[in-house]
PDB file of C-alpha atoms in Angstrom:
ATOM      1  CA  ALA A   1      93.364  76.811 115.214  1.00 60.00           C
ATOM      2  CA  GLN A   2      94.241  80.476 116.239  1.00 75.00           C
ATOM      3  CA  SER A   3      92.534  82.953 117.916  1.00 88.00           C
ATOM      4  CA  VAL A   4      93.765  86.542 120.063  1.00 94.00           C
ATOM      5  CA  THR A   5      92.191  87.267 123.387  1.00 95.00           C
ATOM      6  CA  GLN A   6      92.302  91.365 124.498  1.00 96.00           C
ATOM      7  CA  LEU A   7      90.878  90.429 128.100  1.00 90.00           C
ATOM      8  CA  ASP A   8      90.113  94.288 128.177  1.00 94.00           C
ATOM      9  CA  SER A   9      87.935  95.370 126.708  1.00 95.00           C
ATOM     10  CA  GLN A  10      88.086  99.407 128.124  1.00 96.00           C
ATOM     11  CA  VAL A  11      91.205 100.711 129.776  1.00 97.00           C
ATOM     12  CA  PRO A  12      91.004 104.211 131.724  1.00 97.00           C
ATOM     13  CA  VAL A  13      93.878 105.975 132.782  1.00 97.00           C
ATOM     14  CA  PHE A  14      94.817 109.067 134.005  1.00 97.00           C
ATOM     15  CA  GLU A  15      97.377 111.277 131.544  1.00 97.00           C
ATOM     16  CA  GLU A  16     101.169 110.924 132.409  1.00 97.00           C
ATOM     17  CA  ALA A  17     100.240 107.630 133.693  1.00 98.00           C
ATOM     18  CA  PRO A  18     101.743 103.656 132.749  1.00 98.00           C
ATOM     19  CA  VAL A  19      99.415 101.715 131.287  1.00 98.00           C
ATOM     20  CA  GLU A  20      99.549  97.678 129.601  1.00 97.00           C
ATOM     21  CA  LEU A  21      96.983  96.407 127.510  1.00 98.00           C
ATOM     22  CA  ARG A  22      97.124  92.652 127.021  1.00 97.00           C
ATOM     23  CA  CYS A  23      97.212  90.325 124.154  1.00 97.00           C
ATOM     24  CA  ASN A  24      97.096  86.363 124.761  1.00 96.00           C
ATOM     25  CA  TYR A  25      97.111  84.223 121.455  1.00 94.00           C
ATOM     26  CA  SER A  26      96.790  81.040 120.429  1.00 90.00           C
ATOM     27  CA  SER A  27      98.209  78.960 117.315  1.00 83.00           C
ATOM     28  CA  SER A  28     100.404  75.404 116.759  1.00 77.00           C
ATOM     29  CA  VAL A  29     102.492  76.568 114.749  1.00 81.00           C
ATOM     30  CA  SER A  30     104.682  79.955 114.539  1.00 84.00           C
ATOM     31  CA  VAL A  31     103.483  83.801 114.814  1.00 88.00           C
ATOM     32  CA  TYR A  32     103.843  86.718 113.880  1.00 92.00           C
ATOM     33  CA  LEU A  33     102.845  90.104 115.924  1.00 93.00           C
ATOM     34  CA  PHE A  34     101.296  93.327 114.958  1.00 95.00           C
ATOM     35  CA  TRP A  35      99.441  95.659 117.139  1.00 97.00           C
ATOM     36  CA  TYR A  36      96.863  97.812 115.146  1.00 96.00           C
ATOM     37  CA  VAL A  37      95.523 101.484 116.159  1.00 96.00           C
ATOM     38  CA  GLN A  38      92.245 103.233 115.422  1.00 93.00           C
ATOM     39  CA  TYR A  39      92.040 106.911 116.433  1.00 91.00           C
ATOM     40  CA  PRO A  40      88.827 107.964 116.511  1.00 85.00           C
ATOM     41  CA  ASN A  41      87.084 108.271 112.865  1.00 81.00           C
ATOM     42  CA  GLN A  42      89.594 107.055 111.826  1.00 85.00           C
ATOM     43  CA  GLY A  43      91.384 103.642 109.589  1.00 87.00           C
ATOM     44  CA  LEU A  44      93.364 101.328 111.351  1.00 93.00           C
ATOM     45  CA  GLN A  45      97.329 102.329 111.353  1.00 93.00           C
ATOM     46  CA  LEU A  46     100.132  99.271 112.307  1.00 93.00           C
ATOM     47  CA  LEU A  47     101.334 100.204 115.463  1.00 95.00           C
ATOM     48  CA  LEU A  48     103.926  97.831 115.743  1.00 95.00           C
ATOM     49  CA  LYS A  49     104.752  93.957 114.300  1.00 93.00           C
ATOM     50  CA  TYR A  50     107.034  91.292 115.617  1.00 93.00           C
ATOM     51  CA  LEU A  51     108.350  88.749 113.161  1.00 90.00           C
ATOM     52  CA  SER A  52     111.641  87.773 114.260  1.00 88.00           C
ATOM     53  CA  GLY A  53     114.520  88.326 116.300  1.00 89.00           C
ATOM     54  CA  SER A  54     114.108  90.431 119.509  1.00 91.00           C
ATOM     55  CA  THR A  55     111.058  89.970 121.644  1.00 91.00           C
ATOM     56  CA  LEU A  56     111.269  93.401 122.656  1.00 95.00           C
ATOM     57  CA  VAL A  57     109.805  95.382 119.454  1.00 95.00           C
ATOM     58  CA  LYS A  58     109.267  99.152 119.786  1.00 94.00           C
ATOM     59  CA  SER A  59     106.947 102.145 118.062  1.00 93.00           C
ATOM     60  CA  ILE A  60     107.818 105.659 117.516  1.00 87.00           C
ATOM     61  CA  ASN A  61     105.768 107.169 119.722  1.00 90.00           C
ATOM     62  CA  GLY A  62     106.975 105.152 122.527  1.00 94.00           C
ATOM     63  CA  PHE A  63     105.241 101.872 123.060  1.00 97.00           C
ATOM     64  CA  GLU A  64     106.268  99.065 122.935  1.00 97.00           C
ATOM     65  CA  ALA A  65     105.577  95.253 123.416  1.00 97.00           C
ATOM     66  CA  GLU A  66     107.398  91.673 124.366  1.00 95.00           C
ATOM     67  CA  PHE A  67     106.372  88.934 122.370  1.00 94.00           C
ATOM     68  CA  ASN A  68     106.493  85.508 125.286  1.00 94.00           C
ATOM     69  CA  LYS A  69     106.185  82.836 123.365  1.00 91.00           C
ATOM     70  CA  SER A  70     105.956  80.311 126.532  1.00 92.00           C
ATOM     71  CA  GLN A  71     102.875  82.580 127.873  1.00 92.00           C
ATOM     72  CA  THR A  72     101.652  82.776 123.904  1.00 93.00           C
ATOM     73  CA  SER A  73     101.176  86.658 124.919  1.00 95.00           C
ATOM     74  CA  PHE A  74     102.138  90.540 123.688  1.00 96.00           C
ATOM     75  CA  HIS A  75     100.989  92.647 125.507  1.00 97.00           C
ATOM     76  CA  LEU A  76     101.643  96.696 124.383  1.00 98.00           C
ATOM     77  CA  ARG A  77     103.016  98.759 127.290  1.00 97.00           C
ATOM     78  CA  LYS A  78     103.660 102.725 127.785  1.00 98.00           C
ATOM     79  CA  PRO A  79     105.855 104.134 130.497  1.00 97.00           C
ATOM     80  CA  SER A  80     103.128 107.615 130.515  1.00 97.00           C
ATOM     81  CA  VAL A  81     100.491 108.726 128.128  1.00 97.00           C
ATOM     82  CA  HIS A  82      98.747 111.436 126.575  1.00 97.00           C
ATOM     83  CA  ILE A  83      95.776 112.397 125.536  1.00 96.00           C
ATOM     84  CA  SER A  84      96.470 111.878 121.870  1.00 95.00           C
ATOM     85  CA  ASP A  85      97.184 107.892 122.933  1.00 97.00           C
ATOM     86  CA  THR A  86      92.870 107.873 123.089  1.00 96.00           C
ATOM     87  CA  ALA A  87      91.769 105.198 120.536  1.00 96.00           C
ATOM     88  CA  GLU A  88      90.747 101.261 119.729  1.00 96.00           C
ATOM     89  CA  TYR A  89      94.126  99.269 119.915  1.00 97.00           C
ATOM     90  CA  PHE A  90      93.500  95.593 118.677  1.00 97.00           C
ATOM     91  CA  CYS A  91      96.157  93.013 118.639  1.00 97.00           C
ATOM     92  CA  ALA A  92      96.608  90.783 115.484  1.00 95.00           C
ATOM     93  CA  VAL A  93      98.439  87.471 114.797  1.00 93.00           C
ATOM     94  CA  SER A  94      99.486  86.125 111.131  1.00 90.00           C
ATOM     95  CA  GLU A  95     100.679  82.043 111.137  1.00 84.00           C
ATOM     96  CA  ASP A  96     103.866  81.658 109.730  1.00 72.00           C
ATOM     97  CA  GLY A  97     103.415  81.236 105.769  1.00 67.00           C
ATOM     98  CA  ALA A  98      99.986  82.504 105.968  1.00 72.00           C
ATOM     99  CA  ASN A  99      98.480  86.105 105.050  1.00 75.00           C
ATOM    100  CA  ASN A 100      95.347  86.994 106.616  1.00 85.00           C
ATOM    101  CA  LEU A 101      95.526  88.523 110.517  1.00 90.00           C
ATOM    102  CA  PHE A 102      93.697  87.122 112.909  1.00 92.00           C
ATOM    103  CA  PHE A 103      92.334  90.556 115.226  1.00 95.00           C
ATOM    104  CA  GLY A 104      90.758  90.399 118.942  1.00 95.00           C
ATOM    105  CA  THR A 105      88.074  92.408 119.565  1.00 95.00           C
ATOM    106  CA  GLY A 106      90.166  95.425 120.930  1.00 96.00           C
ATOM    107  CA  THR A 107      90.643  97.429 124.276  1.00 97.00           C
ATOM    108  CA  ARG A 108      89.956 100.750 124.260  1.00 97.00           C
ATOM    109  CA  LEU A 109      92.499 103.534 126.293  1.00 97.00           C
ATOM    110  CA  THR A 110      91.024 106.467 127.237  1.00 97.00           C
ATOM    111  CA  VAL A 111      93.704 108.730 128.906  1.00 97.00           C
ATOM    112  CA  ILE A 112      91.597 111.313 131.315  1.00 97.00           C
ATOM    113  CA  PRO A 113      93.147 114.690 131.533  1.00 95.00           C
TER     114      PRO A 113
ATOM    115  CA  ASP B   1      97.441 111.151  99.629  1.00 52.00           C
ATOM    116  CA  THR B   2      98.512 107.288  98.396  1.00 71.00           C
ATOM    117  CA  GLY B   3      96.754 105.741 100.930  1.00 91.00           C
ATOM    118  CA  VAL B   4      93.924 102.614 100.625  1.00 94.00           C
ATOM    119  CA  SER B   5      90.983 104.389  99.397  1.00 95.00           C
ATOM    120  CA  GLN B   6      87.347 102.796  99.468  1.00 96.00           C
ATOM    121  CA  ASN B   7      84.260 103.597  98.506  1.00 96.00           C
ATOM    122  CA  PRO B   8      81.304 104.573  99.118  1.00 97.00           C
ATOM    123  CA  ARG B   9      82.035 105.579 102.568  1.00 95.00           C
ATOM    124  CA  HIS B  10      78.338 104.829 102.957  1.00 97.00           C
ATOM    125  CA  LYS B  11      75.931 102.836 101.768  1.00 97.00           C
ATOM    126  CA  ILE B  12      72.488 102.297 103.325  1.00 98.00           C
ATOM    127  CA  THR B  13      69.884  99.859 101.304  1.00 98.00           C
ATOM    128  CA  LYS B  14      67.224  97.799 101.559  1.00 97.00           C
ATOM    129  CA  ARG B  15      67.011  93.867 102.575  1.00 97.00           C
ATOM    130  CA  GLY B  16      67.405  91.750  99.296  1.00 97.00           C
ATOM    131  CA  GLN B  17      69.026  94.515  97.303  1.00 98.00           C
ATOM    132  CA  ASN B  18      73.268  94.063  95.522  1.00 98.00           C
ATOM    133  CA  VAL B  19      75.501  96.495  96.247  1.00 98.00           C
ATOM    134  CA  THR B  20      79.227  96.691  95.183  1.00 98.00           C
ATOM    135  CA  PHE B  21      81.599  97.759  97.159  1.00 98.00           C
ATOM    136  CA  ARG B  22      85.474  99.350  95.788  1.00 98.00           C
ATOM    137  CA  CYS B  23      89.126  99.156  96.622  1.00 98.00           C
ATOM    138  CA  ASP B  24      91.862 100.799  95.468  1.00 97.00           C
ATOM    139  CA  PRO B  25      95.111  99.610  96.761  1.00 95.00           C
ATOM    140  CA  ILE B  26      98.292 101.969  97.606  1.00 93.00           C
ATOM    141  CA  SER B  27     100.285 101.920  93.773  1.00 90.00           C
ATOM    142  CA  GLU B  28     102.273  98.777  93.161  1.00 84.00           C
ATOM    143  CA  HIS B  29     100.996  96.679  96.683  1.00 91.00           C
ATOM    144  CA  ASN B  30     100.116  93.910  95.158  1.00 91.00           C
ATOM    145  CA  ARG B  31      98.224  92.391  97.887  1.00 93.00           C
ATOM    146  CA  LEU B  32      95.029  93.357  98.779  1.00 95.00           C
ATOM    147  CA  TYR B  33      92.879  92.073 101.330  1.00 96.00           C
ATOM    148  CA  TRP B  34      89.225  92.141 102.017  1.00 97.00           C
ATOM    149  CA  TYR B  35      88.053  92.309 106.601  1.00 96.00           C
ATOM    150  CA  ARG B  36      85.171  92.912 107.234  1.00 96.00           C
ATOM    151  CA  GLN B  37      83.937  94.335 111.012  1.00 95.00           C
ATOM    152  CA  THR B  38      81.214  94.542 113.322  1.00 94.00           C
ATOM    153  CA  LEU B  39      80.673  96.985 116.807  1.00 88.00           C
ATOM    154  CA  GLY B  40      82.790  96.098 119.109  1.00 86.00           C
ATOM    155  CA  GLN B  41      84.712  93.315 117.288  1.00 90.00           C
ATOM    156  CA  GLY B  42      88.000  93.363 115.630  1.00 92.00           C
ATOM    157  CA  PRO B  43      88.061  93.211 111.651  1.00 95.00           C
ATOM    158  CA  GLU B  44      87.494  89.063 110.631  1.00 94.00           C
ATOM    159  CA  PHE B  45      88.719  87.833 106.779  1.00 94.00           C
ATOM    160  CA  LEU B  46      87.259  87.515 104.059  1.00 95.00           C
ATOM    161  CA  THR B  47      89.361  87.521 101.448  1.00 95.00           C
ATOM    162  CA  TYR B  48      93.172  87.595  99.821  1.00 92.00           C
ATOM    163  CA  PHE B  49      94.177  88.321  96.370  1.00 94.00           C
ATOM    164  CA  GLN B  50      97.686  88.515  94.907  1.00 92.00           C
ATOM    165  CA  ASN B  51      97.667  90.470  92.028  1.00 92.00           C
ATOM    166  CA  GLU B  52      94.675  89.434  89.941  1.00 92.00           C
ATOM    167  CA  ALA B  53      94.332  85.988  91.755  1.00 93.00           C
ATOM    168  CA  GLN B  54      91.717  85.346  94.443  1.00 92.00           C
ATOM    169  CA  LEU B  55      93.945  83.160  96.594  1.00 90.00           C
ATOM    170  CA  GLU B  56      92.409  82.345  99.639  1.00 88.00           C
ATOM    171  CA  LYS B  57      88.020  82.920 101.165  1.00 90.00           C
ATOM    172  CA  SER B  58      87.106  82.714 104.645  1.00 89.00           C
ATOM    173  CA  ARG B  59      83.954  80.472 105.504  1.00 86.00           C
ATOM    174  CA  LEU B  60      82.590  83.886 106.303  1.00 82.00           C
ATOM    175  CA  LEU B  61      82.774  84.484 102.543  1.00 85.00           C
ATOM    176  CA  SER B  62      78.880  82.947 102.109  1.00 88.00           C
ATOM    177  CA  ASP B  63      77.607  82.267  98.076  1.00 92.00           C
ATOM    178  CA  ARG B  64      76.091  85.578  98.209  1.00 95.00           C
ATOM    179  CA  PHE B  65      79.588  87.591  98.415  1.00 96.00           C
ATOM    180  CA  SER B  66      82.013  87.921  95.858  1.00 95.00           C
ATOM    181  CA  ALA B  67      85.239  89.780  94.836  1.00 96.00           C
ATOM    182  CA  GLU B  68      86.864  90.936  91.974  1.00 96.00           C
ATOM    183  CA  ARG B  69      90.102  92.186  91.300  1.00 96.00           C
ATOM    184  CA  PRO B  70      90.724  91.815  87.264  1.00 91.00           C
ATOM    185  CA  LYS B  71      93.771  93.471  86.607  1.00 86.00           C
ATOM    186  CA  GLY B  72      95.765  93.255  89.471  1.00 84.00           C
ATOM    187  CA  SER B  73      95.062  96.817  90.933  1.00 90.00           C
ATOM    188  CA  PHE B  74      91.471  97.427  92.334  1.00 96.00           C
ATOM    189  CA  SER B  75      89.126  95.320  93.143  1.00 97.00           C
ATOM    190  CA  THR B  76      85.355  95.166  93.638  1.00 97.00           C
ATOM    191  CA  LEU B  77      83.205  93.475  96.494  1.00 97.00           C
ATOM    192  CA  GLU B  78      79.612  92.524  95.794  1.00 97.00           C
ATOM    193  CA  ILE B  79      76.781  91.472  97.858  1.00 97.00           C
ATOM    194  CA  GLN B  80      74.413  89.774  96.500  1.00 97.00           C
ATOM    195  CA  ARG B  81      70.077  89.365  98.164  1.00 97.00           C
ATOM    196  CA  THR B  82      71.878  91.500 101.002  1.00 97.00           C
ATOM    197  CA  GLU B  83      70.253  90.145 104.617  1.00 96.00           C
ATOM    198  CA  GLN B  84      70.302  92.493 107.749  1.00 95.00           C
ATOM    199  CA  GLY B  85      72.700  90.533 109.278  1.00 94.00           C
ATOM    200  CA  ASP B  86      75.659  91.820 106.505  1.00 96.00           C
ATOM    201  CA  SER B  87      75.379  95.549 108.188  1.00 97.00           C
ATOM    202  CA  ALA B  88      79.238  95.520 109.359  1.00 97.00           C
ATOM    203  CA  MET B  89      81.925  98.165 108.089  1.00 96.00           C
ATOM    204  CA  TYR B  90      83.718  96.644 105.317  1.00 97.00           C
ATOM    205  CA  LEU B  91      87.868  96.933 105.258  1.00 97.00           C
ATOM    206  CA  CYS B  92      90.425  96.896 102.362  1.00 97.00           C
ATOM    207  CA  ALA B  93      94.451  96.795 102.993  1.00 96.00           C
ATOM    208  CA  SER B  94      96.691  96.753 100.719  1.00 94.00           C
ATOM    209  CA  GLU B  95     100.445  95.449 101.190  1.00 91.00           C
ATOM    210  CA  GLY B  96     103.961  94.905  98.533  1.00 84.00           C
ATOM    211  CA  GLY B  97     104.682  91.688  99.713  1.00 70.00           C
ATOM    212  CA  THR B  98     108.523  92.328 100.231  1.00 71.00           C
ATOM    213  CA  GLY B  99     108.215  90.418 103.519  1.00 72.00           C
ATOM    214  CA  SER B 100     107.083  93.557 105.822  1.00 75.00           C
ATOM    215  CA  TYR B 101     103.974  91.978 106.358  1.00 83.00           C
ATOM    216  CA  GLU B 102     102.250  94.888 106.705  1.00 88.00           C
ATOM    217  CA  GLN B 103      98.836  95.933 105.780  1.00 91.00           C
ATOM    218  CA  TYR B 104      97.898  98.743 104.837  1.00 92.00           C
ATOM    219  CA  PHE B 105      94.246  99.682 105.488  1.00 94.00           C
ATOM    220  CA  GLY B 106      91.715 101.691 103.953  1.00 95.00           C
ATOM    221  CA  PRO B 107      88.953 103.936 106.097  1.00 93.00           C
ATOM    222  CA  GLY B 108      86.142 101.452 105.518  1.00 95.00           C
ATOM    223  CA  THR B 109      82.917 101.305 103.804  1.00 97.00           C
ATOM    224  CA  ARG B 110      79.982 100.839 106.152  1.00 96.00           C
ATOM    225  CA  LEU B 111      77.106  98.712 105.267  1.00 98.00           C
ATOM    226  CA  THR B 112      73.239  99.611 106.512  1.00 98.00           C
ATOM    227  CA  VAL B 113      70.862  97.057 105.047  1.00 97.00           C
ATOM    228  CA  THR B 114      66.854  98.415 106.381  1.00 96.00           C
TER     229      THR B 114
END
């Protein structure tokens, strides 16, 4: 059975500092990986995804994530955060051929001015 | 706005009552999903439609839950004989089915069972 682990429930970081939000998954088959973001009082939005090809994927607002098959990880990184990045971030996995997403418990990123 | 919409946004009901939620997906998206999210948890998959066919149901979906998508457009999720444990945010998402694997989420319906 697949599962997603986000070990850090809360990550406070100062503005312009780098950040890494960790995500590990377990699955016995090929997976697709996603990061969703939920800004305060808004719905979930897709931030970036890995389906195949290059293991490094990037979003339009400076986030990137790298698929590491051997470590079954898909950590999210940003070299310099902004106040506007304050939000809850969810890692999700979908098994190849399946349609539903399995989500982690989320990491609340708080950017401190 | 052509995003996913859900109604109502909030619902307070007494234990034992029935409730129904509606989801309007993005136009022409043939895949529609329902998830449930409780405090401090990520969304949990409940059920999935491709057009009007309900193709998958989670074990979380007890007999008190039923979902429909009669014309392959909007969907409804009904909970009968609500229990306090049903209190949660119910999320709907739609996907174009073009191989993008991108699910677009609505704002959710927050259910409180008293």
